[in-house]
Amino acid sequence: MLISEIYLSRQGEGVLTGTPSVFVRTSGCNLRCGFCDTPFASWEPVGEQMSVSQIVEQVHLTADSHTDDTPASHVVLTGGEPMLQHEIELLCKEIKSAGFHVTMETAGTIFKQLKCDLMSISPKLSNSDPEAGRAGEWLAKHQSKRHQPQVVRQLIESYEYQLKFVVDTPEDLDEIIEYLTQINPPDRAKVLLMPQGIEIESLAETEQWLIPLCDEHQFTYCPRKHIQWYGNKRGT
Ligand code: SF4
């Protein structure tokens, strides 16, 4: 499968924030979000073709490079959209068999039965739609594919999960609340709201109004700590 990068970092979002993890970024996505911060795995997918055994070998090497005496024990499969990959089931099986905790980062448009400890689902709202000029033919495809509540419902019924929404404006809360009615409202503590942005200043500004809204609606605020720690850089 096409892999854009494999690297060691700390999980910057969600319930495992701070956990040293090997990130395996598959290249290729079925969406084209306007705010995508990994265009090299979506808009212009690049990378190296690697077999499952080569990926697993690289995961071991990367985990062993953890600066503490112990190797990293967590692997995050991310993208792009890793659920698009034909051999993703085999890759999950092999990584799990090697003893790693596996997190799958997905936009929740594709269901597959696979070995995974945490399904980290980030359904894309209307604020993800790309500008018409930039997107060309992708605008219609993006809009028709991004909203798959039946798939998200199946994922949360089948896996330990977290549900992450990217929030741009306070008005997005109405769309999230409506969305949750379509997927049979899950445990609200597992609904995480993240500020949209790739700069520390704009994230801090959004935080000012988003935290009170999370408190009001019993959602969990989800900072994007990797931006604070490393900036918006590849390999972090
Ligand atoms: S789903 Fe994720 S990787 Fe794909 S275009 Fe949207 S933000 Fe980028």
XYZ file of N, CA and C and ligand atoms in Angstrom:
716
model
N 0.839 -1.197 0.000
C 0.000 0.000 0.000
C 0.875 1.249 0.000
N 0.285 2.372 -0.430
C 1.057 3.612 -0.514
C 1.156 4.251 0.879
N 2.381 4.424 1.345
C 2.633 4.974 2.682
C 3.369 6.301 2.530
N 2.812 7.340 3.124
C 3.484 8.650 2.988
C 4.518 8.866 4.084
N 4.318 8.289 5.265
C 5.329 8.444 6.313
C 5.047 7.482 7.470
N 6.131 7.083 8.132
C 6.057 6.305 9.382
C 7.019 6.993 10.351
N 6.511 7.399 11.499
C 7.359 8.178 12.397
C 6.909 8.003 13.844
N 7.816 8.348 14.745
C 7.523 8.292 16.185
C 7.152 9.686 16.676
N 6.048 9.770 17.418
C 5.670 11.052 18.013
C 4.785 10.749 19.225
N 4.135 11.784 19.728
C 3.145 11.579 20.790
C 1.772 11.873 20.224
N 0.810 11.061 20.627
C -0.561 11.320 20.198
C -0.962 12.708 20.696
N -1.446 13.550 19.785
C -1.770 14.926 20.160
C -3.249 15.182 20.354
N -4.105 14.192 20.044
C -5.556 14.417 20.116
C -6.252 13.243 20.800
N -7.291 13.543 21.554
C -8.178 12.486 22.030
C -7.764 11.838 23.326
N -8.380 10.694 23.600
C -8.245 10.052 24.916
C -6.824 9.554 25.185
N -6.035 9.355 24.148
C -4.660 8.867 24.343
C -3.628 9.985 24.197
N -4.065 11.221 24.355
C -3.149 12.362 24.229
C -1.927 12.178 25.123
N -0.773 12.377 24.527
C 0.487 12.261 25.267
C 1.157 10.910 25.145
N 0.465 9.925 24.599
C 1.017 8.570 24.511
C 2.042 8.468 23.379
N 3.266 8.032 23.676
C 4.239 7.820 22.596
C 3.698 6.784 21.611
N 3.736 7.107 20.350
C 3.086 6.245 19.349
C 3.847 6.279 18.035
N 3.785 5.160 17.335
C 4.284 5.105 15.962
C 3.110 5.441 15.047
N 3.286 6.450 14.215
C 2.243 6.847 13.282
C 2.563 6.263 11.899
N 1.576 5.567 11.352
C 1.689 5.031 9.994
C 0.668 5.774 9.146
N 1.171 6.615 8.245
C 0.242 7.427 7.454
C 0.094 6.845 6.053
N -1.087 6.291 5.786
C -1.376 5.801 4.444
C -1.700 6.997 3.550
N -1.439 6.835 2.270
C -1.648 7.947 1.341
C -2.832 7.642 0.435
N -3.718 8.628 0.299
C -4.933 8.451 -0.495
C -6.144 8.652 0.379
N -7.120 9.391 -0.142
C -8.334 9.684 0.636
C -9.515 9.772 -0.312
N -10.694 9.416 0.181
C -11.898 9.519 -0.645
C -12.602 10.856 -0.442
N -12.032 11.734 0.409
C -12.581 13.069 0.618
C -11.528 14.112 0.231
N -11.957 15.369 0.156
C -11.038 16.483 -0.114
C -11.471 17.663 0.757
N -11.146 17.578 2.043
C -11.568 18.632 2.966
C -10.830 19.938 2.672
N -11.555 21.053 2.771
C -10.928 22.342 2.543
C -9.837 22.625 3.554
N -10.011 22.128 4.790
C -9.035 22.431 5.846
C -8.000 21.321 6.029
N -7.925 20.377 5.107
C -7.030 19.223 5.278
C -5.597 19.670 5.590
N -5.044 19.140 6.685
C -3.670 19.513 7.057
C -2.654 18.455 6.608
N -3.112 17.455 5.838
C -2.190 16.462 5.259
C -2.481 16.309 3.761
N -2.365 17.407 3.000
C -2.692 17.318 1.560
C -1.808 16.328 0.818
N -0.632 16.042 1.359
C 0.262 15.076 0.707
C -0.260 13.648 0.823
N -1.350 13.460 1.593
C -1.979 12.140 1.696
C -3.420 12.177 1.196
N -3.838 13.323 0.626
C -5.213 13.421 0.128
C -5.257 14.144 -1.221
N -5.078 15.469 -1.214
C -5.181 16.244 -2.454
C -4.133 15.796 -3.473
N -2.913 15.615 -3.013
C -1.831 15.175 -3.905
C -1.088 14.036 -3.217
N -1.690 12.852 -3.241
C -1.112 11.753 -2.456
C 0.255 11.305 -2.984
N 1.205 11.274 -2.091
C 2.556 10.826 -2.442
C 2.985 9.782 -1.415
N 4.027 9.058 -1.734
C 4.539 8.081 -0.776
C 5.281 6.963 -1.465
N 5.494 5.924 -0.682
C 6.276 4.776 -1.153
C 5.394 3.536 -1.048
N 5.422 2.724 -2.099
C 4.672 1.465 -2.047
C 5.402 0.498 -1.108
N 4.705 0.034 -0.074
C 5.320 -0.882 0.894
C 4.401 -2.080 1.107
N 5.009 -3.251 1.284
C 4.206 -4.437 1.615
C 3.866 -4.392 3.097
N 2.897 -5.220 3.499
C 2.515 -5.269 4.912
C 3.721 -5.653 5.776
N 4.494 -6.622 5.332
C 5.654 -7.048 6.139
C 6.688 -5.933 6.248
N 6.872 -5.152 5.182
C 7.807 -4.017 5.258
C 7.299 -2.955 6.240
N 6.007 -2.711 6.225
C 5.443 -1.718 7.153
C 5.634 -2.179 8.598
N 5.323 -3.451 8.847
C 5.442 -3.974 10.223
C 6.902 -3.916 10.686
N 7.822 -4.228 9.791
C 9.247 -4.145 10.145
C 9.618 -2.710 10.501
N 9.131 -1.751 9.708
C 9.430 -0.337 9.977
C 8.775 0.126 11.275
N 7.594 -0.395 11.569
C 6.921 -0.062 12.843
C 7.792 -0.505 14.014
N 8.316 -1.720 13.945
C 9.187 -2.219 15.019
C 10.417 -1.326 15.190
N 11.067 -1.006 14.074
C 12.281 -0.176 14.135
C 11.964 1.193 14.738
N 10.836 1.759 14.329
C 10.459 3.091 14.806
C 10.086 3.035 16.284
N 9.350 2.007 16.674
C 8.975 1.867 18.094
C 10.215 1.725 18.966
N 11.198 0.991 18.459
C 12.435 0.766 19.223
C 13.267 2.032 19.356
N 12.984 3.032 18.519
C 13.779 4.265 18.573
C 13.251 5.246 19.620
N 12.215 4.841 20.353
C 11.679 5.697 21.394
C 12.784 6.070 22.376
N 12.820 7.331 22.785
C 13.983 7.817 23.538
C 14.085 7.231 24.950
N 12.965 6.812 25.544
C 13.056 6.146 26.840
C 13.614 4.740 26.606
N 13.817 3.979 27.678
C 14.378 2.638 27.519
C 13.370 1.662 26.911
N 12.104 2.001 27.012
C 11.085 1.081 26.512
C 10.617 1.496 25.119
N 10.375 0.541 24.257
C 9.854 0.890 22.928
C 8.415 1.404 23.024
N 8.005 2.180 22.036
C 6.612 2.633 21.995
C 5.704 1.412 21.821
N 4.575 1.437 22.506
C 3.675 0.281 22.466
C 2.380 0.562 21.693
N 2.237 1.800 21.208
C 1.013 2.178 20.494
C 1.320 2.499 19.031
N 0.408 2.097 18.169
C 0.500 2.415 16.740
C -0.784 3.123 16.326
N -0.631 4.202 15.583
C -1.782 4.940 15.063
C -1.772 4.822 13.542
N -2.823 4.238 13.006
C -2.978 4.158 11.553
C -3.803 5.354 11.119
N -3.202 6.197 10.288
C -3.866 7.433 9.928
C -3.684 7.696 8.444
N -4.152 8.830 7.974
C -4.040 9.075 6.543
C -4.004 10.560 6.237
N -4.609 10.868 5.088
C -5.486 10.082 4.234
C -6.592 9.323 4.954
N -7.087 8.305 4.266
C -8.137 7.446 4.830
C -7.618 6.021 4.830
N -7.107 5.539 5.977
C -6.540 4.185 6.008
C -7.548 3.082 5.700
N -8.837 3.328 5.976
C -9.844 2.286 5.708
C -10.037 2.039 4.211
N -9.507 2.924 3.379
C -9.564 2.717 1.921
C -8.628 1.609 1.462
N -7.580 1.352 2.221
C -6.511 0.462 1.766
C -6.980 -0.992 1.757
N -6.684 -1.702 0.652
C -7.177 -3.066 0.490
C -6.620 -4.019 1.547
N -5.388 -3.769 1.982
C -4.753 -4.699 2.917
C -4.775 -4.184 4.356
N -5.683 -3.270 4.657
C -5.687 -2.674 6.002
C -6.037 -3.725 7.083
N -6.921 -4.675 6.725
C -7.269 -5.721 7.704
C -6.040 -6.536 8.076
N -5.257 -6.921 7.045
C -4.049 -7.710 7.289
C -3.033 -6.892 8.090
N -2.892 -5.617 7.751
C -1.932 -4.772 8.483
C -2.333 -4.666 9.966
N -3.603 -4.446 10.233
C -4.066 -4.374 11.636
C -3.786 -5.694 12.353
N -4.095 -6.793 11.692
C -3.890 -8.115 12.302
C -2.422 -8.316 12.663
N -1.532 -7.982 11.734
C -0.099 -8.193 11.972
C 0.424 -7.277 13.080
N -0.031 -6.040 13.102
C 0.457 -5.104 14.135
C -0.085 -5.507 15.503
N -1.350 -5.919 15.534
C -1.932 -6.403 16.810
C -1.201 -7.657 17.289
N -0.925 -8.569 16.362
C -0.238 -9.816 16.726
C 1.143 -9.533 17.303
N 1.749 -8.435 16.888
C 3.070 -8.059 17.394
C 2.965 -7.421 18.782
N 1.745 -7.247 19.284
C 1.562 -6.772 20.655
C 1.298 -5.288 20.812
N 1.114 -4.581 19.700
C 0.867 -3.140 19.783
C -0.624 -2.842 20.015
N -0.875 -1.724 20.679
C -2.224 -1.155 20.735
C -2.444 -0.412 19.420
N -3.580 -0.641 18.787
C -3.847 -0.052 17.464
C -4.997 0.956 17.545
N -4.702 2.184 17.115
C -5.746 3.198 16.930
C -5.933 3.410 15.439
N -7.185 3.418 15.007
C -7.507 3.708 13.605
C -8.116 5.107 13.525
N -7.482 5.988 12.766
C -8.028 7.326 12.540
C -8.782 7.310 11.217
N -10.069 7.572 11.259
C -10.883 7.474 10.048
C -11.944 8.569 10.026
N -12.352 8.938 8.820
C -13.439 9.917 8.688
C -14.811 9.252 8.779
N -14.832 7.934 8.915
C -16.104 7.255 9.157
C -16.996 7.147 7.930
N -16.393 6.904 6.769
C -17.205 6.715 5.556
C -17.174 5.273 5.056
N -16.324 4.443 5.681
C -16.155 3.049 5.235
C -16.155 2.150 6.464
N -16.949 1.061 6.409
C -16.908 0.084 7.515
C -16.108 -1.136 7.086
N -15.214 -1.576 7.977
C -14.523 -2.852 7.789
C -14.398 -3.511 9.150
N -14.402 -4.842 9.119
C -14.194 -5.607 10.356
C -12.708 -5.879 10.464
N -12.069 -5.327 11.475
C -10.628 -5.530 11.611
C -10.211 -5.458 13.082
N -8.953 -5.783 13.328
C -8.405 -5.778 14.683
C -7.997 -4.348 15.039
N -8.655 -3.793 16.041
C -8.413 -2.385 16.360
C -8.843 -2.144 17.805
N -8.004 -1.467 18.587
C -8.335 -1.197 19.988
C -9.142 0.077 20.160
N -8.921 1.043 19.293
C -9.655 2.311 19.384
C -9.979 2.808 17.979
N -11.267 2.910 17.684
C -11.706 3.490 16.416
C -11.914 4.985 16.672
N -11.041 5.773 16.099
C -11.079 7.225 16.308
C -11.728 7.854 15.078
N -13.014 8.173 15.225
C -13.828 8.557 14.059
C -13.986 10.078 14.024
N -13.700 10.651 12.884
C -13.858 12.101 12.740
C -14.751 12.402 11.544
N -16.085 12.318 11.755
C -17.001 12.582 10.634
C -16.846 14.031 10.190
N -16.920 14.247 8.909
C -16.712 15.589 8.374
C -18.038 16.317 8.185
N -18.115 17.507 8.770
C -19.307 18.348 8.696
C -19.261 19.199 7.422
N -20.296 20.037 7.252
C -20.323 20.889 6.055
C -19.180 21.898 6.059
N -18.603 22.180 7.241
C -17.477 23.124 7.262
C -16.220 22.554 6.607
N -16.253 21.266 6.242
C -15.093 20.654 5.585
C -15.136 20.811 4.069
N -16.277 21.267 3.545
C -16.406 21.356 2.080
C -15.314 22.254 1.502
N -14.644 21.809 0.449
C -13.608 22.646 -0.166
C -14.226 23.746 -1.005
N -13.440 24.781 -1.263
C -13.911 25.854 -2.148
C -14.120 25.274 -3.543
N -15.185 25.738 -4.204
C -15.542 25.169 -5.508
C -14.396 25.288 -6.506
N -13.724 26.422 -6.548
C -12.658 26.637 -7.522
C -11.514 25.673 -7.343
N -11.131 25.457 -6.094
C -9.999 24.582 -5.818
C -10.361 23.116 -6.071
N -11.596 22.780 -5.713
C -11.971 21.378 -5.683
C -12.302 20.812 -7.054
N -12.782 21.669 -7.979
C -13.182 21.158 -9.273
C -14.238 20.074 -9.099
N -14.014 18.941 -9.746
C -14.994 17.850 -9.686
C -15.091 17.242 -8.285
N -14.140 17.536 -7.400
C -14.124 16.910 -6.078
C -15.181 17.475 -5.133
N -15.671 18.692 -5.397
C -16.643 19.280 -4.476
C -17.881 18.380 -4.367
N -18.439 17.974 -5.518
C -19.631 17.119 -5.499
C -19.328 15.764 -4.871
N -18.154 15.187 -5.193
C -17.789 13.883 -4.619
C -17.650 13.986 -3.107
N -16.981 15.042 -2.672
C -16.771 15.234 -1.235
C -18.116 15.335 -0.516
N -19.000 16.151 -1.068
C -20.296 16.361 -0.409
C -21.136 15.087 -0.394
N -21.006 14.258 -1.421
C -21.835 13.049 -1.460
C -21.269 11.940 -0.573
N -19.963 11.995 -0.269
C -19.345 10.895 0.483
C -19.138 11.174 1.961
N -19.000 12.454 2.326
C -18.544 12.743 3.693
C -19.579 12.367 4.763
N -20.859 12.405 4.420
C -21.914 12.217 5.417
C -22.459 10.797 5.333
N -21.976 9.908 6.227
C -22.382 8.493 6.212
C -22.764 8.067 7.633
N -23.854 8.633 8.175
C -24.191 8.322 9.573
C -24.411 6.839 9.841
N -24.894 6.085 8.821
C -25.114 4.650 9.038
C -23.790 3.918 9.223
N -22.744 4.382 8.541
C -21.413 3.785 8.716
C -20.869 4.125 10.107
N -21.026 5.361 10.507
C -20.530 5.779 11.835
C -21.255 4.994 12.930
N -22.550 4.802 12.741
C -23.322 4.026 13.735
C -22.766 2.604 13.834
N -22.477 2.001 12.703
C -21.940 0.634 12.686
C -20.561 0.587 13.360
N -19.754 1.603 13.115
C -18.419 1.641 13.729
C -18.515 1.758 15.250
N -19.388 2.631 15.735
C -19.434 2.829 17.195
C -20.095 1.638 17.899
N -20.902 0.884 17.148
C -21.483 -0.335 17.731
C -20.495 -1.496 17.748
N -19.454 -1.394 16.929
C -18.539 -2.528 16.741
C -17.199 -2.365 17.445
N -16.850 -1.147 17.818
C -15.507 -0.889 18.352
C -15.559 0.017 19.574
N -14.520 -0.092 20.409
C -14.237 0.978 21.345
C -13.953 2.209 20.492
N -14.509 3.354 20.845
C -14.430 4.479 19.908
C -14.301 5.822 20.616
N -13.882 6.813 19.828
C -14.080 8.212 20.179
C -14.577 8.886 18.911
N -15.383 9.921 19.098
C -16.019 10.592 17.966
C -15.554 12.045 17.990
N -14.719 12.429 17.021
C -14.108 13.755 17.034
C -14.699 14.623 15.925
N -15.191 15.780 16.304
C -15.703 16.723 15.315
C -14.807 17.953 15.266
N -14.522 18.409 14.065
C -13.749 19.640 13.879
C -14.737 20.810 13.862
N -14.506 21.769 14.765
C -15.435 22.890 14.909
C -14.766 24.180 14.440
N -15.502 24.891 13.572
C -14.971 26.135 13.000
C -15.674 27.351 13.594
N -16.996 27.246 13.751
C -17.775 28.366 14.279
C -18.785 27.817 15.300
N -19.306 28.691 16.171
C -20.301 28.214 17.152
C -21.524 27.575 16.484
N -21.837 28.026 15.263
C -23.006 27.478 14.557
C -22.828 25.995 14.223
N -21.592 25.510 14.197
C -21.361 24.088 13.903
C -21.995 23.182 14.957
N -22.216 23.740 16.162
C -22.803 22.904 17.228
C -24.187 22.387 16.834
N -24.963 23.223 16.132
C -26.304 22.793 15.708
C -26.194 21.564 14.795
N -25.231 21.596 13.875
C -25.062 20.475 12.939
C -24.601 19.216 13.684
N -23.737 19.386 14.676
C -23.262 18.230 15.446
C -24.416 17.602 16.234
N -25.216 18.427 16.856
C -26.328 17.900 17.657
C -27.326 17.170 16.752
N -27.592 17.742 15.577
C -28.465 17.074 14.609
C -27.844 15.752 14.147
N -26.539 15.775 13.910
C -25.816 14.567 13.480
C -25.971 13.459 14.513
N -25.815 13.812 15.777
C -25.873 12.797 16.834
C -27.250 12.140 16.926
N -28.284 12.881 16.575
C -29.622 12.264 16.588
C -29.721 11.176 15.514
N -28.893 11.297 14.447
C -28.937 10.312 13.358
C -28.149 9.048 13.668
N -27.246 9.126 14.640
C -26.430 7.930 14.905
C -26.764 7.326 16.264
N -27.932 7.661 16.764
C -28.384 7.085 18.022
C -27.434 7.528 19.129
N -27.688 8.672 19.708
C -26.686 9.397 20.505
C -25.780 8.518 21.365
N -24.483 8.596 21.092
C -23.534 7.826 21.889
C -23.278 8.508 23.222
N -22.462 7.870 24.052
C -22.003 8.465 25.296
C -21.393 9.835 24.977
N -21.955 10.900 25.510
C -21.498 12.246 25.130
C -20.055 12.511 25.549
N -19.589 11.802 26.580
C -18.196 11.998 26.997
C -17.229 11.534 25.913
N -17.715 10.664 25.005
C -16.854 10.188 23.924
C -16.979 11.056 22.673
N -17.767 12.111 22.779
C -17.878 13.067 21.684
C -16.915 14.214 21.973
N -15.898 14.329 21.148
C -14.835 15.297 21.374
C -14.940 16.410 20.327
N -14.887 17.642 20.786
C -14.929 18.771 19.853
C -13.554 19.412 19.776
N -13.021 19.482 18.557
C -11.679 20.023 18.335
C -11.776 21.339 17.578
N -10.958 22.304 17.951
C -10.942 23.554 17.172
C -10.291 23.316 15.814
N -10.847 23.939 14.778
C -10.247 23.871 13.448
C -9.077 24.849 13.403
N -7.965 24.441 12.825
C -6.851 25.375 12.670
C -5.515 24.683 12.782
N -4.489 25.357 12.249
C -3.138 24.797 12.295
C -2.154 25.792 12.897
N -2.714 26.873 13.527
C -1.840 27.853 14.172
C -2.239 27.988 15.632
N -1.230 28.114 16.491
C -1.478 28.161 17.934
C -2.433 29.302 18.282
N -2.251 30.467 17.636
C -3.063 31.642 17.978
C -4.534 31.411 17.656
N -4.820 30.881 16.472
C -6.238 30.696 16.103
C -6.874 29.589 16.943
N -6.089 28.569 17.288
C -6.629 27.504 18.142
C -6.981 28.078 19.522
N -6.115 28.974 20.034
C -6.368 29.574 21.351
C -7.606 30.458 21.323
N -7.808 31.162 20.209
C -8.993 32.017 20.086
C -10.264 31.173 20.085
N -10.253 30.093 19.314
C -11.439 29.224 19.244
C -11.715 28.579 20.599
N -10.639 28.229 21.291
C -10.779 27.586 22.608
C -11.617 28.433 23.564
N -11.492 29.770 23.425
C -12.180 30.686 24.348
C -13.692 30.465 24.353
N -14.275 30.221 23.151
C -15.730 30.022 23.123
C -16.121 28.547 23.032
N -15.166 27.696 22.595
C -15.538 26.287 22.416
C -15.594 25.523 23.750
N -14.705 25.828 24.678
C -14.747 25.123 25.965
C -16.084 25.369 26.678
N -16.552 26.641 26.786
C -17.876 26.840 27.423
C -18.998 26.102 26.699
N -18.927 26.038 25.349
C -19.977 25.313 24.620
C -19.920 23.809 24.914
N -18.708 23.274 25.040
C -18.573 21.845 25.397
C -19.190 21.605 26.775
N -18.901 22.487 27.718
C -19.456 22.329 29.072
C -20.986 22.380 29.039
N -21.500 23.312 28.253
C -22.963 23.486 28.181
C -23.656 22.236 27.630
N -22.994 21.565 26.653
C -23.641 20.427 25.978
C -23.081 19.068 26.412
N -22.262 19.049 27.452
C -21.640 17.799 27.968
C -20.783 17.082 26.936
N -20.141 17.853 26.053
C -19.151 17.273 25.162
C -17.777 17.442 25.794
N -16.789 16.703 25.266
C -15.421 16.811 25.776
C -14.607 17.713 24.853
N -13.966 18.713 25.427
C -13.104 19.574 24.620
C -11.823 18.814 24.277
N -11.385 18.925 23.046
C -10.217 18.165 22.582
C -9.193 19.112 21.957
N -8.206 19.539 22.730
C -7.169 20.399 22.139
C -6.329 19.619 21.143
N -5.709 20.336 20.223
C -4.798 19.695 19.256
C -3.373 19.966 19.747
N -2.948 19.127 20.691
C -1.711 19.399 21.422
C -0.474 19.313 20.522
N -0.522 18.477 19.476
C 0.666 18.349 18.627
C 1.015 19.665 17.941
N -0.029 20.499 17.673
C 0.257 21.813 17.078
C 1.011 22.670 18.097
N 0.561 22.618 19.363
C 1.258 23.372 20.421
C 2.682 22.863 20.614
N 2.848 21.557 20.593
C 4.159 20.970 20.894
C 5.161 21.156 19.766
N 4.684 20.938 18.519
C 5.625 20.848 17.396
C 5.353 21.849 16.280
N 4.191 22.515 16.302
C 3.788 23.303 15.140
C 3.187 22.361 14.098
N 2.744 22.941 12.985
C 2.117 22.130 11.947
C 3.189 21.610 10.986
N 3.878 20.560 11.440
C 4.992 20.028 10.646
C 4.782 18.555 10.341
N 5.258 18.135 9.196
C 5.225 16.693 8.890
C 6.087 15.939 9.872
N 5.726 14.683 10.097
C 6.547 13.833 10.966
C 6.338 14.101 12.437
N 5.245 14.798 12.779
C 4.958 15.049 14.185
C 3.541 14.615 14.502
S -10.645 13.087 5.508
Fe -8.756 13.728 6.553
S -7.091 13.223 5.104
Fe -9.013 13.154 3.949
S -9.173 15.201 3.030
Fe -10.323 15.228 4.984
S -8.857 15.969 6.535
Fe -7.662 15.337 4.695
